[in-house]
């Protein structure tokens, strides 16, 4: 039995063992006639029981699409989080209810219905039962991985689920889960590794450029006090900027309690910031809104900013255009929107890199090329996209679209020099087969073979391959 089913059985037992709410009781029993009757009689579709679970939450976990559609049709909030339960039950109930219905969707079919009805794909919650290795925030994608639901993982990714999820130590959350389960579930992890091969799961500790403010917040439900990190305090005091991180859609209020969940669990604010899918995004001028919306994959906010007159190629303050931000964060849907609206696909940042340099997603590379991206564009150091590519699929896309396999940067290093430096046998082999010069030398006279032999973790297979094709020192 997987963790999600175990959790739901426990929830069902707790709900049925106490007087909950008639609508939730009917949903748990999958009594469609009773559910319909109660809703038609005026029962609140967003009511919650003693343990703070909504009817839609229960229907989603049951995987009962008929009930999900029925509840949504009667006004159930697809992104429901119950604020009254926070005050009634305290932190444990808040953590439980922090899961939205999409987080608990039993399968891809259920998730599809929820997303089609406005579910925020990157907004999830905490697991009070703590089955995972680092006990952190779980957006729907993480929940699907933990429940070993390959179909749901692929579906969520196809709908734009972000892989930019980090632990408090700056480790990629998905990478942590894959490594944690590798020994126990090798076949399952192998399938996931293949799925995520086109995504960058590297570790990083992003920084949020926000105003520095200090203060103390009292925990309403416990009476304890926590000194808030300034970034988090800023988020609380400027709720509109952080949307889904602090906004409760059922009560239409900003949550005071959000901030101590962040602090008490050691959460990385960037994770919350990435979850932003809120409608209340407008916090600045159109250009700033467009940059933020592009970085955090808010399609509606992108469209609104453009309608308000935003410069589609703005690089305001950060020296990167909206297209660069969307490409770097892996937001294919936003990339396609910006290209369709006329974004300059070859615009350069302050380091003279364009969007095609910034992505590790083959689908985005393909979209940029289709939109007119120059595959041989150079940075101020003479670097080309092919020199920076470490993904074989991207390398093939670039070469198939006439990227120069013998291009050199300002130091004289060739594409093949870069490939051997990265120790990637398959890429080296492919480039040689496509005509890369195995005897190219840089401005200091260092050959490709010499470079391959000099790197710290040299790859003997790469060296043998070069020698096989006639490379000399």
mmCIF file of C-alpha atoms in Angstrom, residues 41-260:
data_model
loop_
_atom_site.group_PDB
_atom_site.id
_atom_site.type_symbol
_atom_site.label_atom_id
_atom_site.label_comp_id
_atom_site.label_asym_id
_atom_site.label_seq_id
_atom_site.Cartn_x
_atom_site.Cartn_y
_atom_site.Cartn_z
ATOM 1 C CA UNK A 41 -30.280 21.786 -0.692
ATOM 2 C CA UNK A 42 -27.676 24.506 -0.205
ATOM 3 C CA UNK A 43 -24.893 22.640 1.609
ATOM 4 C CA UNK A 44 -21.613 24.576 1.488
ATOM 5 C CA UNK A 45 -19.321 22.796 -1.044
ATOM 6 C CA UNK A 46 -16.271 24.141 0.811
ATOM 7 C CA UNK A 47 -17.229 22.943 4.282
ATOM 8 C CA UNK A 48 -14.586 21.121 6.295
ATOM 9 C CA UNK A 49 -14.887 18.435 8.913
ATOM 10 C CA UNK A 50 -13.263 18.178 12.312
ATOM 11 C CA UNK A 51 -9.910 17.335 10.760
ATOM 12 C CA UNK A 52 -10.057 20.152 8.232
ATOM 13 C CA UNK A 53 -10.472 18.156 5.013
ATOM 14 C CA UNK A 54 -12.801 19.533 2.381
ATOM 15 C CA UNK A 55 -15.227 17.468 0.333
ATOM 16 C CA UNK A 56 -13.209 18.125 -2.845
ATOM 17 C CA UNK A 57 -10.024 17.028 -1.072
ATOM 18 C CA UNK A 58 -11.679 13.700 -0.198
ATOM 19 C CA UNK A 59 -13.175 13.233 -3.675
ATOM 20 C CA UNK A 60 -9.793 13.891 -5.317
ATOM 21 C CA UNK A 61 -8.059 11.307 -3.172
ATOM 22 C CA UNK A 62 -10.804 8.790 -3.866
ATOM 23 C CA UNK A 63 -10.210 9.429 -7.563
ATOM 24 C CA UNK A 64 -13.954 9.794 -8.040
ATOM 25 C CA UNK A 65 -14.081 12.078 -11.068
ATOM 26 C CA UNK A 66 -17.876 12.277 -11.055
ATOM 27 C CA UNK A 67 -17.856 13.650 -7.522
ATOM 28 C CA UNK A 68 -14.948 15.983 -8.293
ATOM 29 C CA UNK A 69 -16.846 17.464 -11.249
ATOM 30 C CA UNK A 70 -20.072 17.662 -9.260
ATOM 31 C CA UNK A 71 -18.400 19.561 -6.412
ATOM 32 C CA UNK A 72 -16.554 21.905 -8.757
ATOM 33 C CA UNK A 73 -19.781 22.584 -10.616
ATOM 34 C CA UNK A 74 -21.403 23.620 -7.343
ATOM 35 C CA UNK A 75 -18.650 26.046 -6.411
ATOM 36 C CA UNK A 76 -16.044 23.954 -4.587
ATOM 37 C CA UNK A 77 -12.750 25.860 -4.425
ATOM 38 C CA UNK A 78 -10.158 23.894 -6.396
ATOM 39 C CA UNK A 79 -7.346 25.514 -4.386
ATOM 40 C CA UNK A 80 -9.043 25.274 -1.010
ATOM 41 C CA UNK A 81 -7.060 25.741 2.206
ATOM 42 C CA UNK A 82 -9.185 26.098 5.320
ATOM 43 C CA UNK A 83 -8.227 29.170 7.362
ATOM 44 C CA UNK A 84 -10.759 28.500 10.194
ATOM 45 C CA UNK A 85 -9.091 25.148 10.816
ATOM 46 C CA UNK A 86 -5.792 26.883 11.448
ATOM 47 C CA UNK A 87 -7.247 28.737 14.404
ATOM 48 C CA UNK A 88 -9.316 25.804 15.657
ATOM 49 C CA UNK A 89 -6.762 23.021 15.423
ATOM 50 C CA UNK A 90 -3.400 24.798 15.382
ATOM 51 C CA UNK A 91 -0.247 23.917 13.521
ATOM 52 C CA UNK A 92 -0.924 20.206 12.951
ATOM 53 C CA UNK A 93 -4.244 20.841 11.246
ATOM 54 C CA UNK A 94 -2.670 23.637 9.232
ATOM 55 C CA UNK A 95 0.045 21.349 7.923
ATOM 56 C CA UNK A 96 -2.518 18.742 6.981
ATOM 57 C CA UNK A 97 -4.860 21.180 5.277
ATOM 58 C CA UNK A 98 -1.913 22.874 3.573
ATOM 59 C CA UNK A 99 -2.360 20.170 0.949
ATOM 60 C CA UNK A 100 -4.666 21.331 -1.806
ATOM 61 C CA UNK A 101 -6.901 18.815 -3.655
ATOM 62 C CA UNK A 102 -4.406 18.477 -6.532
ATOM 63 C CA UNK A 103 -1.789 17.269 -4.056
ATOM 64 C CA UNK A 104 -4.018 14.341 -3.174
ATOM 65 C CA UNK A 105 -5.282 13.465 -6.664
ATOM 66 C CA UNK A 106 -5.368 9.682 -6.935
ATOM 67 C CA UNK A 107 -4.362 9.573 -10.589
ATOM 68 C CA UNK A 108 -3.628 11.616 -13.705
ATOM 69 C CA UNK A 109 -7.279 11.611 -14.784
ATOM 70 C CA UNK A 110 -8.312 13.266 -11.528
ATOM 71 C CA UNK A 111 -5.413 15.716 -11.725
ATOM 72 C CA UNK A 112 -6.448 16.659 -15.269
ATOM 73 C CA UNK A 113 -9.937 17.659 -14.133
ATOM 74 C CA UNK A 114 -8.550 19.734 -11.255
ATOM 75 C CA UNK A 115 -5.981 21.514 -13.445
ATOM 76 C CA UNK A 116 -8.580 22.228 -16.120
ATOM 77 C CA UNK A 117 -10.605 23.908 -13.391
ATOM 78 C CA UNK A 118 -7.801 26.167 -12.229
ATOM 79 C CA UNK A 119 -5.725 24.122 -9.779
ATOM 80 C CA UNK A 120 -2.346 25.753 -9.199
ATOM 81 C CA UNK A 121 0.093 23.114 -10.355
ATOM 82 C CA UNK A 122 3.017 24.106 -8.133
ATOM 83 C CA UNK A 123 1.146 24.772 -4.884
ATOM 84 C CA UNK A 124 1.162 21.980 -2.316
ATOM 85 C CA UNK A 125 1.762 21.642 1.403
ATOM 86 C CA UNK A 126 3.519 19.901 4.260
ATOM 87 C CA UNK A 127 3.084 16.294 5.315
ATOM 88 C CA UNK A 128 2.409 16.101 9.048
ATOM 89 C CA UNK A 129 3.158 12.361 9.021
ATOM 90 C CA UNK A 130 6.712 12.994 7.760
ATOM 91 C CA UNK A 131 7.376 9.972 5.571
ATOM 92 C CA UNK A 132 9.939 11.751 3.400
ATOM 93 C CA UNK A 133 13.678 12.200 4.049
ATOM 94 C CA UNK A 134 13.706 15.933 4.774
ATOM 95 C CA UNK A 135 10.144 16.692 5.888
ATOM 96 C CA UNK A 136 9.726 19.672 3.610
ATOM 97 C CA UNK A 137 7.134 21.242 1.389
ATOM 98 C CA UNK A 138 5.549 18.959 -1.199
ATOM 99 C CA UNK A 139 4.093 20.405 -4.389
ATOM 100 C CA UNK A 140 1.980 17.943 -6.417
ATOM 101 C CA UNK A 141 5.009 16.778 -8.436
ATOM 102 C CA UNK A 142 6.877 15.726 -5.295
ATOM 103 C CA UNK A 143 3.781 13.985 -3.940
ATOM 104 C CA UNK A 144 3.439 12.037 -7.202
ATOM 105 C CA UNK A 145 7.086 10.936 -6.997
ATOM 106 C CA UNK A 146 6.739 9.858 -3.386
ATOM 107 C CA UNK A 147 3.670 7.840 -4.308
ATOM 108 C CA UNK A 148 5.492 6.205 -7.240
ATOM 109 C CA UNK A 149 2.912 7.379 -9.757
ATOM 110 C CA UNK A 150 4.889 7.592 -13.013
ATOM 111 C CA UNK A 151 1.860 8.514 -15.111
ATOM 112 C CA UNK A 152 0.991 11.415 -12.825
ATOM 113 C CA UNK A 153 4.617 12.609 -12.759
ATOM 114 C CA UNK A 154 4.705 12.732 -16.566
ATOM 115 C CA UNK A 155 1.304 14.422 -16.732
ATOM 116 C CA UNK A 156 2.251 17.143 -14.230
ATOM 117 C CA UNK A 157 5.509 17.835 -16.078
ATOM 118 C CA UNK A 158 3.603 18.081 -19.359
ATOM 119 C CA UNK A 159 1.422 20.748 -17.744
ATOM 120 C CA UNK A 160 4.370 22.823 -16.613
ATOM 121 C CA UNK A 161 5.126 21.581 -13.104
ATOM 122 C CA UNK A 162 8.331 23.216 -11.885
ATOM 123 C CA UNK A 163 11.379 21.120 -11.027
ATOM 124 C CA UNK A 164 12.967 24.127 -9.313
ATOM 125 C CA UNK A 165 12.193 22.904 -5.806
ATOM 126 C CA UNK A 166 14.812 23.122 -3.084
ATOM 127 C CA UNK A 167 15.466 21.967 0.464
ATOM 128 C CA UNK A 168 16.632 24.369 3.151
ATOM 129 C CA UNK A 169 20.216 23.402 2.230
ATOM 130 C CA UNK A 170 19.777 24.425 -1.398
ATOM 131 C CA UNK A 171 19.557 20.850 -2.678
ATOM 132 C CA UNK A 172 17.133 20.078 -5.451
ATOM 133 C CA UNK A 173 14.148 18.389 -3.799
ATOM 134 C CA UNK A 174 13.623 15.917 -6.640
ATOM 135 C CA UNK A 175 17.312 14.992 -6.694
ATOM 136 C CA UNK A 176 17.109 14.285 -2.945
ATOM 137 C CA UNK A 177 14.127 11.969 -3.439
ATOM 138 C CA UNK A 178 15.747 10.090 -6.322
ATOM 139 C CA UNK A 179 18.976 9.551 -4.393
ATOM 140 C CA UNK A 180 17.072 8.573 -1.250
ATOM 141 C CA UNK A 181 15.118 5.854 -3.094
ATOM 142 C CA UNK A 182 17.843 4.627 -5.479
ATOM 143 C CA UNK A 183 18.926 1.640 -3.384
ATOM 144 C CA UNK A 184 15.402 0.612 -2.363
ATOM 145 C CA UNK A 185 13.628 1.160 -5.690
ATOM 146 C CA UNK A 186 16.263 0.922 -8.467
ATOM 147 C CA UNK A 187 13.818 0.213 -11.310
ATOM 148 C CA UNK A 188 11.437 2.987 -10.299
ATOM 149 C CA UNK A 189 14.270 5.495 -9.882
ATOM 150 C CA UNK A 190 15.740 4.477 -13.258
ATOM 151 C CA UNK A 191 12.417 5.358 -14.915
ATOM 152 C CA UNK A 192 12.366 8.709 -13.147
ATOM 153 C CA UNK A 193 15.984 9.438 -14.068
ATOM 154 C CA UNK A 194 15.019 8.991 -17.716
ATOM 155 C CA UNK A 195 11.998 11.286 -17.332
ATOM 156 C CA UNK A 196 14.019 14.001 -15.577
ATOM 157 C CA UNK A 197 17.087 13.711 -17.822
ATOM 158 C CA UNK A 198 16.017 16.821 -19.725
ATOM 159 C CA UNK A 199 15.704 18.897 -16.543
ATOM 160 C CA UNK A 200 18.397 20.534 -14.447
ATOM 161 C CA UNK A 201 18.280 18.956 -10.978
ATOM 162 C CA UNK A 202 21.519 20.504 -9.794
ATOM 163 C CA UNK A 203 21.881 21.976 -6.321
ATOM 164 C CA UNK A 204 21.690 25.712 -5.828
ATOM 165 C CA UNK A 205 20.807 28.206 -3.151
ATOM 166 C CA UNK A 206 18.905 30.991 -4.907
ATOM 167 C CA UNK A 207 18.758 34.443 -3.403
ATOM 168 C CA UNK A 208 15.641 36.603 -3.299
ATOM 169 C CA UNK A 209 16.367 40.348 -3.654
ATOM 170 C CA UNK A 210 13.909 41.677 -1.076
ATOM 171 C CA UNK A 211 13.956 44.571 1.374
ATOM 172 C CA UNK A 212 15.636 43.925 4.721
ATOM 173 C CA UNK A 213 13.189 44.235 7.625
ATOM 174 C CA UNK A 214 13.395 42.713 11.091
ATOM 175 C CA UNK A 215 10.591 41.876 13.486
ATOM 176 C CA UNK A 216 8.938 39.398 15.803
ATOM 177 C CA UNK A 217 5.656 37.587 15.139
ATOM 178 C CA UNK A 218 3.550 35.897 17.777
ATOM 179 C CA UNK A 219 2.239 32.427 16.944
ATOM 180 C CA UNK A 220 -1.489 32.919 17.292
ATOM 181 C CA UNK A 221 -2.287 29.295 18.054
ATOM 182 C CA UNK A 222 0.560 28.555 20.477
ATOM 183 C CA UNK A 223 1.513 31.893 22.011
ATOM 184 C CA UNK A 224 5.170 31.308 21.189
ATOM 185 C CA UNK A 225 7.254 33.962 19.494
ATOM 186 C CA UNK A 226 9.676 33.675 16.607
ATOM 187 C CA UNK A 227 12.075 36.289 15.296
ATOM 188 C CA UNK A 228 11.306 36.345 11.612
ATOM 189 C CA UNK A 229 14.084 36.317 9.014
ATOM 190 C CA UNK A 230 13.709 39.584 7.140
ATOM 191 C CA UNK A 231 12.865 37.906 3.834
ATOM 192 C CA UNK A 232 9.950 36.055 5.389
ATOM 193 C CA UNK A 233 8.703 39.095 7.283
ATOM 194 C CA UNK A 234 8.753 41.045 4.042
ATOM 195 C CA UNK A 235 6.635 38.348 2.415
ATOM 196 C CA UNK A 236 4.063 38.554 5.195
ATOM 197 C CA UNK A 237 3.856 42.331 5.051
ATOM 198 C CA UNK A 238 3.666 42.345 1.264
ATOM 199 C CA UNK A 239 1.290 39.481 0.613
ATOM 200 C CA UNK A 240 0.366 40.454 -2.922
ATOM 201 C CA UNK A 241 3.944 40.005 -4.021
ATOM 202 C CA UNK A 242 4.011 36.431 -2.802
ATOM 203 C CA UNK A 243 0.510 35.304 -3.740
ATOM 204 C CA UNK A 244 -0.058 31.633 -3.036
ATOM 205 C CA UNK A 245 2.575 31.597 -0.311
ATOM 206 C CA UNK A 246 0.422 33.712 1.990
ATOM 207 C CA UNK A 247 -3.018 33.987 0.406
ATOM 208 C CA UNK A 248 -5.970 31.804 1.396
ATOM 209 C CA UNK A 249 -8.351 31.495 -1.542
ATOM 210 C CA UNK A 250 -11.346 30.296 0.449
ATOM 211 C CA UNK A 251 -11.421 33.167 2.933
ATOM 212 C CA UNK A 252 -9.822 35.679 0.546
ATOM 213 C CA UNK A 253 -7.362 36.680 3.257
ATOM 214 C CA UNK A 254 -3.615 36.657 3.745
ATOM 215 C CA UNK A 255 -2.435 34.077 6.245
ATOM 216 C CA UNK A 256 -0.644 35.287 9.345
ATOM 217 C CA UNK A 257 0.236 31.705 10.271
ATOM 218 C CA UNK A 258 2.165 31.005 7.081
ATOM 219 C CA UNK A 259 5.303 32.677 8.333
ATOM 220 C CA UNK A 260 5.897 30.477 11.330
#
